[in-house]
Short mmCIF file of C-alpha atoms in Angstrom, two decimals:
data_model
loop_
_atom_site.label_atom_id
_atom_site.label_comp_id
_atom_site.label_asym_id
_atom_site.label_seq_id
_atom_site.Cartn_x
_atom_site.Cartn_y
_atom_site.Cartn_z
CA MET A 6 0.00 0.00 0.00
CA SER A 7 1.48 3.35 -1.00
CA TYR A 8 0.90 6.58 0.82
CA ALA A 9 -0.25 9.91 -0.58
CA ILE A 10 0.70 11.90 2.50
CA GLU A 11 3.26 11.04 5.17
CA PHE A 12 3.67 12.79 8.49
CA ASN A 13 7.04 11.90 9.97
CA HIS A 14 7.38 13.10 13.57
CA LEU A 15 5.68 16.39 12.69
CA THR A 16 5.82 18.99 15.43
CA LYS A 17 4.51 22.54 15.10
CA ARG A 18 4.98 25.20 17.71
CA PHE A 19 3.76 28.79 17.75
CA GLY A 20 6.01 30.46 20.30
CA ASN A 21 5.78 28.28 23.40
CA HIS A 22 2.48 26.74 22.35
CA THR A 23 2.79 23.27 20.80
CA VAL A 24 -0.08 22.69 18.36
CA LEU A 25 1.16 19.44 16.79
CA ASP A 26 3.27 17.12 18.90
CA ASP A 27 5.29 14.43 17.13
CA LEU A 28 2.52 13.53 14.69
CA ASN A 29 3.38 10.28 12.98
CA PHE A 30 0.96 8.67 10.57
CA ASN A 31 0.40 8.15 6.83
CA ILE A 32 -2.59 8.73 4.60
CA HIS A 33 -3.29 5.92 2.14
CA GLU A 34 -3.37 6.73 -1.54
CA GLY A 35 -6.77 6.42 -3.20
CA LYS A 36 -8.68 6.25 0.07
CA ILE A 37 -10.94 8.59 2.01
CA THR A 38 -9.30 9.54 5.31
CA THR A 39 -10.99 11.72 7.89
CA ILE A 40 -8.93 13.62 10.42
CA LEU A 41 -11.18 13.87 13.40
CA GLY A 42 -10.86 15.60 16.74
CA PHE A 43 -12.20 18.16 19.17
CA SER A 44 -11.90 21.87 18.40
CA GLY A 45 -8.32 23.02 18.90
CA ALA A 46 -6.90 19.52 18.41
CA GLY A 47 -4.72 20.72 15.53
CA LYS A 48 -6.78 19.48 12.56
CA SER A 49 -6.59 22.70 10.55
CA THR A 50 -2.87 22.99 11.29
CA VAL A 51 -2.40 19.54 9.76
CA LEU A 52 -4.29 20.71 6.67
CA LYS A 53 -2.08 23.78 6.33
CA HIS A 54 1.02 21.60 6.50
CA ILE A 55 -0.32 19.41 3.71
CA LEU A 56 -0.82 22.54 1.60
CA GLY A 57 2.64 23.86 2.43
CA ILE A 58 1.21 27.01 4.04
CA TYR A 59 2.75 26.13 7.41
CA HIS A 60 6.29 24.85 7.81
CA PRO A 61 7.10 22.13 10.38
CA THR A 62 9.01 23.18 13.48
CA GLU A 63 10.37 19.64 13.57
CA GLY A 64 9.79 16.57 11.44
CA GLN A 65 8.65 16.27 7.88
CA VAL A 66 5.52 16.18 5.71
CA LYS A 67 5.70 14.38 2.37
CA VAL A 68 2.87 14.80 -0.12
CA LEU A 69 2.82 12.53 -3.18
CA GLY A 70 6.38 11.59 -2.25
CA GLN A 71 7.59 15.21 -2.25
CA ASP A 72 8.86 17.25 0.68
CA MET A 73 7.59 20.78 0.11
CA GLU A 74 10.23 22.17 2.46
CA LYS A 75 12.74 21.46 -0.30
CA MET A 76 10.79 23.39 -2.93
CA ASN A 77 11.02 27.08 -3.72
CA GLU A 78 7.93 29.33 -3.78
CA GLY A 79 7.32 28.83 -7.48
CA GLN A 80 7.61 25.05 -7.22
CA ILE A 81 5.19 25.00 -4.28
CA ARG A 82 2.66 27.03 -6.28
CA GLU A 83 2.95 24.66 -9.20
CA PHE A 84 2.77 21.64 -6.89
CA ARG A 85 -0.45 22.96 -5.39
CA THR A 86 -2.24 22.28 -8.67
CA ASN A 87 -2.22 18.65 -7.43
CA PHE A 88 -4.64 19.72 -4.70
CA GLY A 89 -8.32 20.45 -4.80
CA MET A 90 -9.72 22.12 -1.75
CA VAL A 91 -13.32 22.48 -0.65
CA PHE A 92 -13.68 25.12 2.02
CA GLN A 93 -16.10 25.12 4.92
CA TYR A 94 -18.17 27.91 3.39
CA ALA A 95 -17.15 27.13 -0.21
CA ALA A 96 -15.01 30.33 -0.50
CA LEU A 97 -16.35 31.09 -3.97
CA PHE A 98 -15.21 34.31 -5.61
CA ASP A 99 -18.23 36.49 -5.07
CA SER A 100 -17.53 38.82 -7.97
CA MET A 101 -17.70 35.90 -10.44
CA THR A 102 -20.62 33.75 -11.55
CA ASN A 103 -20.65 30.08 -10.58
CA PHE A 104 -19.56 29.15 -14.09
CA GLU A 105 -16.65 31.62 -13.92
CA ASN A 106 -15.65 30.19 -10.54
CA VAL A 107 -15.40 26.69 -11.97
CA ALA A 108 -13.65 27.91 -15.12
CA PHE A 109 -11.15 30.01 -13.16
CA PRO A 110 -8.49 27.33 -12.41
CA MET A 111 -8.58 26.17 -16.04
CA LYS A 112 -8.14 29.73 -17.32
CA GLU A 113 -5.20 30.22 -14.97
CA PHE A 114 -3.36 26.93 -15.39
CA THR A 115 -4.26 25.28 -18.68
CA ASN A 116 -3.99 26.05 -22.35
CA TYR A 117 -7.57 25.00 -23.07
CA THR A 118 -9.49 27.08 -25.57
CA LYS A 119 -12.51 29.09 -24.46
CA ASP A 120 -14.85 26.42 -25.86
CA GLU A 121 -12.97 23.59 -24.13
CA ILE A 122 -13.09 25.44 -20.80
CA GLU A 123 -16.82 26.04 -21.22
CA GLU A 124 -17.44 22.40 -22.06
CA LYS A 125 -15.38 21.11 -19.12
CA ALA A 126 -16.84 23.60 -16.63
CA ILE A 127 -20.39 22.68 -17.60
CA GLY A 128 -19.41 18.98 -17.40
CA LEU A 129 -18.06 19.45 -13.87
CA MET A 130 -21.08 21.40 -12.69
CA THR A 131 -23.34 18.70 -14.11
CA GLN A 132 -21.21 16.00 -12.46
CA VAL A 133 -21.71 17.54 -9.01
CA GLY A 134 -25.43 17.89 -9.62
CA LEU A 135 -25.70 21.65 -9.96
CA ASP A 136 -28.95 22.79 -11.55
CA GLU A 137 -28.52 24.46 -14.90
CA PHE A 138 -30.32 27.61 -13.81
CA ALA A 139 -27.50 28.24 -11.31
CA PHE A 140 -24.66 28.13 -13.83
CA HIS A 141 -24.63 31.84 -14.57
CA LYS A 142 -25.84 33.12 -11.23
CA LEU A 143 -23.62 34.71 -8.60
CA PRO A 144 -22.72 32.59 -5.54
CA SER A 145 -24.78 34.94 -3.37
CA GLU A 146 -27.89 34.03 -5.38
CA ILE A 147 -27.83 30.30 -4.59
CA SER A 148 -28.24 28.17 -1.45
CA GLY A 149 -25.44 26.92 0.82
CA GLY A 150 -25.78 23.38 -0.52
CA MET A 151 -25.53 24.63 -4.11
CA ARG A 152 -22.47 26.66 -3.20
CA LYS A 153 -20.81 23.50 -1.84
CA ARG A 154 -21.45 21.85 -5.20
CA VAL A 155 -19.87 24.79 -7.05
CA GLY A 156 -16.91 24.71 -4.65
CA LEU A 157 -16.47 21.02 -5.32
CA ALA A 158 -16.71 21.50 -9.09
CA ARG A 159 -14.07 24.25 -8.89
CA ALA A 160 -11.80 22.04 -6.78
CA LEU A 161 -12.10 19.28 -9.37
CA ALA A 162 -11.29 21.52 -12.32
CA LEU A 163 -7.62 20.53 -12.57
CA GLN A 164 -8.20 16.83 -11.82
CA PRO A 165 -6.39 16.92 -8.46
CA LYS A 166 -4.71 13.89 -7.00
CA VAL A 167 -5.46 15.03 -3.45
CA MET A 168 -8.86 16.44 -2.49
CA LEU A 169 -9.02 18.28 0.81
CA TYR A 170 -12.30 19.03 2.55
CA ASP A 171 -12.28 21.50 5.44
CA GLU A 172 -15.26 20.79 7.68
CA PRO A 173 -17.53 20.14 4.69
CA THR A 174 -20.71 19.53 6.67
CA THR A 175 -20.36 21.99 9.53
CA GLY A 176 -23.42 24.18 9.91
CA LEU A 177 -25.52 22.29 7.35
CA ASP A 178 -28.94 20.72 7.94
CA PRO A 179 -29.12 16.87 8.03
CA ILE A 180 -30.42 16.53 4.47
CA THR A 181 -27.74 18.79 2.99
CA THR A 182 -25.15 17.00 5.16
CA HIS A 183 -26.15 13.68 3.58
CA MET A 184 -26.08 15.30 0.16
CA VAL A 185 -22.52 16.58 0.75
CA ASP A 186 -21.44 13.16 2.07
CA ASP A 187 -22.83 11.47 -1.04
CA LEU A 188 -21.13 14.07 -3.19
CA ILE A 189 -17.76 13.41 -1.55
CA THR A 190 -18.13 9.66 -2.03
CA SER A 191 -19.34 9.89 -5.62
CA THR A 192 -16.59 12.38 -6.50
CA HIS A 193 -14.02 10.09 -4.95
CA ASN A 194 -15.31 7.06 -6.82
CA HIS A 195 -15.69 8.99 -10.07
CA ASN A 196 -11.99 9.91 -9.94
CA ALA A 197 -10.71 6.59 -8.64
CA HIS A 198 -8.67 6.17 -11.84
CA LEU A 199 -6.34 9.10 -10.93
CA PRO A 200 -6.21 7.73 -8.15
CA MET A 201 -7.74 10.43 -5.97
CA THR A 202 -6.93 10.62 -2.27
CA SER A 203 -9.54 12.42 -0.18
CA VAL A 204 -8.71 13.99 3.16
CA ILE A 205 -11.56 15.35 5.25
CA ILE A 206 -11.10 17.57 8.28
CA SER A 207 -14.15 17.15 10.45
CA HIS A 208 -15.69 16.72 13.86
CA ASP A 209 -18.85 15.18 12.43
CA ILE A 210 -18.67 11.60 13.71
CA ALA A 211 -21.76 10.35 11.87
CA ALA A 212 -20.51 11.53 8.48
CA THR A 213 -17.04 10.19 9.25
CA LEU A 214 -18.31 6.70 10.01
CA ARG A 215 -20.51 6.78 6.91
CA ILE A 216 -17.98 7.73 4.25
CA SER A 217 -14.42 7.23 5.49
CA ASP A 218 -12.04 4.38 4.76
CA TYR A 219 -9.61 5.48 7.47
CA VAL A 220 -9.87 7.74 10.49
CA ALA A 221 -7.11 9.61 12.26
CA PHE A 222 -8.18 10.96 15.64
CA LEU A 223 -6.21 13.88 17.06
CA GLU A 224 -6.18 15.12 20.59
CA LYS A 225 -4.00 18.01 21.76
CA GLY A 226 -1.81 17.71 18.70
CA LYS A 227 -1.16 13.99 19.02
CA THR A 228 -2.58 11.06 17.06
CA VAL A 229 -4.71 9.02 19.42
CA VAL A 230 -5.77 6.49 16.81
CA HIS A 231 -5.18 6.05 13.10
CA ALA A 232 -7.07 3.05 11.83
CA PRO A 233 -9.57 1.72 9.28
CA VAL A 234 -13.06 3.02 10.05
CA GLU A 235 -14.37 -0.33 11.36
CA GLU A 236 -11.47 -0.61 13.76
CA PHE A 237 -12.01 3.01 14.84
CA ARG A 238 -15.69 2.33 15.48
CA LYS A 239 -14.76 -0.51 17.86
CA SER A 240 -12.01 1.43 19.62
CA ASP A 241 -12.15 1.30 23.39
CA HIS A 242 -9.90 4.33 23.81
CA PRO A 243 -11.67 6.46 26.45
CA VAL A 244 -11.32 9.74 24.49
CA ILE A 245 -12.78 8.22 21.34
CA LYS A 246 -15.56 6.51 23.24
CA LYS A 247 -16.38 9.85 24.87
CA PHE A 248 -16.23 11.67 21.51
CA ILE A 249 -18.59 9.15 19.88
CA GLU A 250 -20.87 9.22 22.91
CA LEU A 251 -21.07 13.02 22.98
CA SER A 252 -21.56 13.26 19.22
CA THR A 253 -24.38 10.74 19.08
CA MET B 8 11.04 66.77 35.75
CA ILE B 9 13.04 63.55 35.56
CA LYS B 10 9.82 61.58 36.10
CA LEU B 11 8.15 63.39 33.20
CA LEU B 12 11.17 62.80 30.97
CA LYS B 13 11.21 59.12 31.93
CA SER B 14 7.52 58.63 31.20
CA SER B 15 7.88 60.47 27.88
CA ILE B 16 10.75 58.21 26.85
CA GLU B 17 8.76 55.17 27.94
CA TRP B 18 5.76 56.29 25.90
CA LEU B 19 7.96 56.95 22.87
CA GLY B 20 9.63 53.56 23.27
CA SER B 21 6.37 51.65 23.50
CA TRP B 22 4.95 53.57 20.52
CA VAL B 23 8.02 52.71 18.42
CA MET B 24 7.79 49.07 19.57
CA SER B 25 4.14 48.88 18.58
CA ILE B 26 4.50 50.54 15.19
CA THR B 27 7.71 48.81 14.06
CA PRO B 28 6.28 45.32 13.29
CA ALA B 29 3.38 46.84 11.33
CA LEU B 30 5.77 49.06 9.41
CA GLY B 31 7.95 46.04 8.68
CA ARG B 32 4.99 44.03 7.37
CA PHE B 33 3.89 46.99 5.25
CA THR B 34 7.39 47.37 3.77
CA LEU B 35 7.58 43.66 2.97
CA TYR B 36 4.16 43.87 1.31
CA ALA B 37 5.23 46.87 -0.78
CA ILE B 38 8.38 45.05 -1.91
CA SER B 39 6.42 41.90 -2.72
CA ASN B 40 3.84 43.91 -4.67
CA PHE B 41 6.63 45.53 -6.70
CA GLN B 42 8.33 42.19 -7.42
CA TRP B 43 5.12 40.48 -8.52
CA PHE B 44 4.44 43.30 -10.97
CA PHE B 45 7.27 42.02 -13.18
CA ARG B 46 6.51 38.30 -12.95
CA PRO B 47 4.31 36.47 -15.43
CA PRO B 48 1.46 35.98 -16.01
CA ILE B 49 0.49 39.58 -16.79
CA ARG B 50 -3.29 39.75 -16.43
CA LYS B 51 -4.08 42.79 -18.58
CA HIS B 52 -7.85 42.43 -18.19
CA LEU B 53 -7.53 42.91 -14.43
CA PHE B 54 -5.64 46.20 -14.91
CA PHE B 55 -8.33 47.52 -17.24
CA GLU B 56 -11.14 46.33 -14.97
CA GLN B 57 -9.57 48.22 -12.08
CA MET B 58 -9.05 51.35 -14.16
CA VAL B 59 -12.69 51.33 -15.23
CA PHE B 60 -13.74 50.68 -11.63
CA MET B 61 -11.69 53.64 -10.41
CA GLY B 62 -12.99 55.92 -13.13
CA ASN B 63 -16.59 54.97 -12.34
CA LYS B 64 -16.06 55.43 -8.63
CA SER B 65 -14.27 58.76 -8.77
CA LEU B 66 -15.02 60.68 -11.95
CA PHE B 67 -18.30 62.23 -10.86
CA ILE B 68 -16.96 63.37 -7.48
CA VAL B 69 -13.77 64.68 -9.06
CA PHE B 70 -15.92 66.60 -11.54
CA LEU B 71 -18.09 68.03 -8.78
CA THR B 72 -15.18 68.89 -6.48
CA SER B 73 -13.10 70.46 -9.22
CA SER B 74 -15.83 72.63 -10.74
CA PHE B 75 -16.78 74.20 -7.44
CA SER B 76 -13.20 74.44 -6.15
CA GLY B 77 -12.14 76.34 -9.26
CA ALA B 78 -15.19 78.58 -9.12
CA VAL B 79 -14.98 79.45 -5.44
CA PHE B 80 -11.20 79.90 -5.55
CA ALA B 81 -11.56 82.31 -8.49
CA TYR B 82 -14.25 84.23 -6.63
CA GLN B 83 -12.18 84.55 -3.44
CA ILE B 84 -9.06 85.66 -5.35
CA TYR B 85 -11.14 88.18 -7.26
CA LEU B 86 -12.53 89.66 -4.03
CA GLY B 87 -9.02 90.12 -2.69
CA PHE B 88 -7.33 91.26 -5.88
CA THR B 89 -9.97 93.67 -7.09
CA ALA B 90 -9.16 96.00 -4.16
CA PHE B 91 -5.71 96.46 -5.70
CA SER B 92 -7.01 96.47 -9.29
CA VAL B 93 -5.09 93.32 -10.17
CA ASP B 94 -8.11 91.16 -10.87
CA SER B 95 -6.61 90.16 -14.22
CA PHE B 96 -4.31 87.85 -12.25
CA VAL B 97 -7.23 85.69 -11.11
CA GLY B 98 -6.74 83.27 -14.03
CA PRO B 99 -3.06 82.45 -13.53
CA ILE B 100 -3.26 82.41 -9.73
CA VAL B 101 -6.10 79.90 -9.81
CA ALA B 102 -4.43 77.88 -12.59
CA ILE B 103 -1.07 77.64 -10.81
CA ALA B 104 -2.69 76.67 -7.51
CA VAL B 105 -4.93 74.11 -9.19
CA VAL B 106 -2.32 72.54 -11.44
CA LYS B 107 0.49 72.34 -8.87
CA GLU B 108 -1.44 71.71 -5.65
CA LEU B 109 -5.20 71.52 -5.57
CA ALA B 110 -5.74 69.05 -8.39
CA PRO B 111 -3.37 66.29 -7.19
CA VAL B 112 -4.19 66.78 -3.50
CA PHE B 113 -7.98 66.99 -3.87
CA THR B 114 -8.06 64.12 -6.36
CA GLY B 115 -5.86 62.14 -3.96
CA LEU B 116 -8.26 62.78 -1.10
CA VAL B 117 -11.24 61.78 -3.24
CA VAL B 118 -9.52 58.61 -4.48
CA ALA B 119 -8.37 57.71 -0.95
CA GLY B 120 -11.94 58.09 0.27
CA ARG B 121 -13.58 56.21 -2.58
CA CYS B 122 -11.09 53.75 -4.04
CA GLY B 123 -8.68 53.24 -1.12
CA ALA B 124 -11.67 52.32 1.01
CA ALA B 125 -13.12 50.07 -1.71
CA MET B 126 -9.80 48.24 -2.14
CA ALA B 127 -9.48 47.55 1.58
CA ALA B 128 -13.12 46.46 1.82
CA GLN B 129 -12.99 44.17 -1.23
CA ILE B 130 -9.74 42.46 -0.32
CA GLY B 131 -10.62 42.39 3.38
CA SER B 132 -13.96 40.69 2.80
CA MET B 133 -12.23 38.20 0.48
CA LYS B 134 -9.80 37.49 3.31
CA VAL B 135 -12.45 36.82 5.94
CA THR B 136 -14.49 34.61 3.60
CA GLU B 137 -11.41 32.50 2.72
CA GLN B 138 -11.43 33.60 -0.93
CA ILE B 139 -7.78 34.62 -0.64
CA ASP B 140 -6.95 31.21 0.85
CA ALA B 141 -8.77 29.65 -2.11
CA LEU B 142 -6.56 31.61 -4.53
CA GLU B 143 -3.39 30.61 -2.71
CA VAL B 144 -4.38 26.94 -2.50
CA MET B 145 -4.95 26.95 -6.26
CA GLY B 146 -1.41 28.24 -6.67
CA VAL B 147 -2.41 31.81 -7.60
CA ASN B 148 -0.46 34.48 -5.74
CA SER B 149 -3.04 36.74 -4.13
CA ILE B 150 -0.78 39.80 -4.11
CA GLN B 151 -0.17 39.43 -7.82
CA TYR B 152 -3.83 38.75 -8.59
CA LEU B 153 -5.47 41.31 -6.30
CA GLY B 154 -2.81 43.79 -5.19
CA VAL B 155 -0.72 44.48 -8.30
CA PRO B 156 -3.60 45.36 -10.69
CA ARG B 157 -5.12 47.76 -8.18
CA VAL B 158 -1.83 49.53 -7.51
CA PHE B 159 -0.91 49.77 -11.20
CA ALA B 160 -4.41 50.94 -12.17
CA THR B 161 -4.35 53.66 -9.49
CA VAL B 162 -0.90 54.88 -10.54
CA VAL B 163 -2.15 55.21 -14.13
CA THR B 164 -5.64 56.52 -13.36
CA MET B 165 -4.73 59.13 -10.75
CA PRO B 166 -2.93 61.42 -13.25
CA MET B 167 -5.89 61.05 -15.63
CA LEU B 168 -8.37 62.06 -12.93
CA THR B 169 -6.04 64.85 -11.88
CA GLY B 170 -5.96 66.04 -15.49
CA VAL B 171 -9.75 66.13 -15.48
CA PHE B 172 -9.67 68.07 -12.21
CA MET B 173 -7.25 70.62 -13.68
CA LEU B 174 -9.39 71.12 -16.76
CA VAL B 175 -12.72 71.40 -14.99
CA ALA B 176 -11.41 73.59 -12.14
CA ASN B 177 -9.93 76.04 -14.65
CA ALA B 178 -13.19 75.99 -16.59
CA GLY B 179 -14.98 76.84 -13.34
CA SER B 180 -12.53 79.65 -12.70
CA TRP B 181 -13.02 81.00 -16.24
CA LEU B 182 -16.80 80.82 -15.88
CA VAL B 183 -16.78 82.80 -12.63
CA GLY B 184 -13.94 85.16 -13.51
CA VAL B 185 -14.86 86.00 -17.09
CA LYS B 186 -18.57 85.30 -17.44
CA LEU B 187 -19.76 86.21 -13.93
CA LEU B 188 -17.34 88.83 -12.64
CA GLY B 189 -16.52 90.41 -15.97
CA ILE B 190 -12.75 90.00 -16.23
CA ASP B 191 -11.66 90.63 -19.81
CA GLU B 192 -11.37 87.26 -21.54
CA ALA B 193 -8.39 88.20 -23.71
CA ILE B 194 -6.44 89.47 -20.69
CA TYR B 195 -7.46 86.40 -18.68
CA PHE B 196 -5.94 84.06 -21.25
CA ALA B 197 -2.94 86.30 -21.97
CA LYS B 198 -1.98 86.26 -18.29
CA LEU B 199 -2.47 82.50 -18.20
CA GLY B 200 0.02 82.19 -21.04
CA ASP B 201 2.49 84.50 -19.32
CA PHE B 202 2.60 82.64 -16.02
CA MET B 203 1.91 79.01 -16.80
CA ASN B 204 4.50 76.55 -18.08
CA LEU B 205 4.71 72.84 -18.83
CA ASN B 206 6.77 72.04 -15.73
CA MET B 207 3.81 73.00 -13.54
CA LEU B 208 1.67 70.42 -15.31
CA VAL B 209 4.43 67.81 -15.01
CA GLU B 210 4.74 68.56 -11.28
CA GLY B 211 1.01 68.09 -10.74
CA LEU B 212 0.90 64.82 -12.68
CA ILE B 213 3.98 63.36 -10.95
CA LYS B 214 2.41 64.16 -7.59
CA ALA B 215 -0.80 62.48 -8.71
CA ALA B 216 1.01 59.29 -9.73
CA VAL B 217 2.93 59.15 -6.43
CA PHE B 218 -0.25 59.77 -4.43
CA GLY B 219 -1.96 57.05 -6.45
CA TYR B 220 0.78 54.58 -5.57
CA LEU B 221 0.66 55.45 -1.87
CA ILE B 222 -3.14 55.35 -1.61
CA SER B 223 -3.40 52.01 -3.38
CA ILE B 224 -0.49 50.34 -1.62
CA ILE B 225 -1.99 51.39 1.74
CA GLY B 226 -5.53 50.40 0.68
CA THR B 227 -4.54 46.95 -0.57
CA TYR B 228 -2.25 46.34 2.41
CA GLN B 229 -5.04 47.17 4.85
CA GLY B 230 -7.24 44.68 2.98
CA PHE B 231 -4.67 41.87 3.22
CA ALA B 232 -4.02 42.74 6.87
CA VAL B 233 -7.68 42.35 7.90
CA LYS B 234 -8.22 40.03 10.84
CA GLY B 235 -11.48 38.78 12.28
CA GLY B 236 -14.86 39.19 10.63
CA ALA B 237 -16.94 42.15 9.51
CA GLU B 238 -15.53 44.31 12.28
CA GLY B 239 -12.02 43.70 10.97
CA VAL B 240 -13.08 44.68 7.46
CA GLY B 241 -14.58 47.90 8.82
CA ARG B 242 -11.41 48.68 10.74
CA GLY B 243 -9.23 47.98 7.70
CA THR B 244 -11.40 50.18 5.49
CA ASN B 245 -11.25 52.99 8.01
CA MET B 246 -7.46 52.70 8.31
CA ALA B 247 -7.10 52.75 4.52
CA VAL B 248 -9.01 56.03 4.25
CA VAL B 249 -7.37 57.72 7.23
CA TRP B 250 -3.80 56.74 6.33
CA GLY B 251 -4.41 57.35 2.64
CA MET B 252 -5.52 60.92 3.32
CA ILE B 253 -2.79 61.61 5.88
CA ILE B 254 -0.06 60.32 3.61
CA VAL B 255 -1.32 62.46 0.69
CA LEU B 256 -1.16 65.60 2.81
CA ILE B 257 2.25 64.80 4.30
CA MET B 258 3.85 63.67 1.07
CA ASP B 259 2.54 66.74 -0.74
CA PHE B 260 4.94 68.88 1.27
CA PHE B 261 7.97 66.68 0.61
CA LEU B 262 7.13 66.20 -3.06
CA THR B 263 6.72 69.95 -3.51
CA ALA B 264 10.16 70.50 -2.02
CA ILE B 265 11.78 67.74 -4.10
CA LEU B 266 10.07 68.65 -7.38
CA ALA B 267 10.89 72.34 -6.88
CA GLN B 268 14.57 71.36 -6.88
CA ILE B 269 14.23 69.16 -9.94
CA LEU B 270 11.77 71.12 -12.09
CA GLY B 271 12.52 74.59 -10.81
#
């Protein structure tokens, strides 16, 4: 089994405050892994290390076999085209229509013609189930669930090898939460040929158990458990038991 | 006395300590903005979009400000000069003041209030809604995409708006001086020709470009520096306007002194 992301004794400190403490686990290529934990456990810090926004105080992060610490700024920017990121609140460009949002990465990073970009953008928006009437509307004119779909379509535009989801279901109603979960799974399966590795940052236990292949549970910057989802479900670690109990 | 001196030094020290990191971050941002200007890709459409945006935002107010400034300035000069029977100097006095000082400074204040604020608000709200993070994650440099076009567009557009100010203010002066107060039109223009020269115009336009750079670099920096939510955006917008206006007024003095040495 090969790994898409490797955390080797990753430690991150901000001043005297240790956010990540000797984090040591690997994310399997082609699988859906959820990084779970209480607020302040260091989940978002892990995400920023994957993206190369934060630099380790100690240890190493390897993504797709590459250590971003050894890259210059230009190489990191280019390398980031391997990532697709879906933000908690979609983070769509509010001055652009939904279509323009999805077309944006292709305009910036590919040599596609205008017609090719249009065709691919419409294909992506259809793939994520966006209604046609929403294509040329502004993000502010559509619902939160629709915006998630646009965000996902935009993230998929460059056929990323690693998809990152930052709290994708936080603040959504149960029906939209299920819709987003299904969308993550179908997107993952649809791009299995790449292969696509999906990493979800979440504290939604129900969604995690429903869609993940692996779960990494963080507490106070340390990995409590990193295991296949079935193993995680049966874990008798007191913190995880408490987390599951409180969440359900 | 020693106590007062000690507390003054303490206050000065803590003020310097508090302002230094912010000044450092601002300097680094200005350097980064300059460097990204020269790196590909050059997104021409963003420059033009920003120029159109600035024109739309500012042209009407510049027109309004300039017409009445020229008119009222001409009227005041006339009231003073007519007592000494030198009212024929109204034209050149107004023209020199407008071209060298009023046009770049007033246009700068208008642009700081309208566009500097808009830049900080736009970029700041993008920051708090993670749109800037989205750009960065895609591999697009946010300073190059958002900061550089705004700064370049302001540097180019400010002299244009200042040119409009000069023209309209002098038209206002002519209207009041010649048509309302009865100054002889031929003398009015003859005196203008006697006292005006090209260097005055160059001075005004150079000032405008420098003010444009300062207003936009402050406005965009305040946007990128926004922290927190809506309150942070409001604070950033406010800082962009206040510092933009202050810097225009302060730099006007230094630029006048420098350009007087260079242009005579």
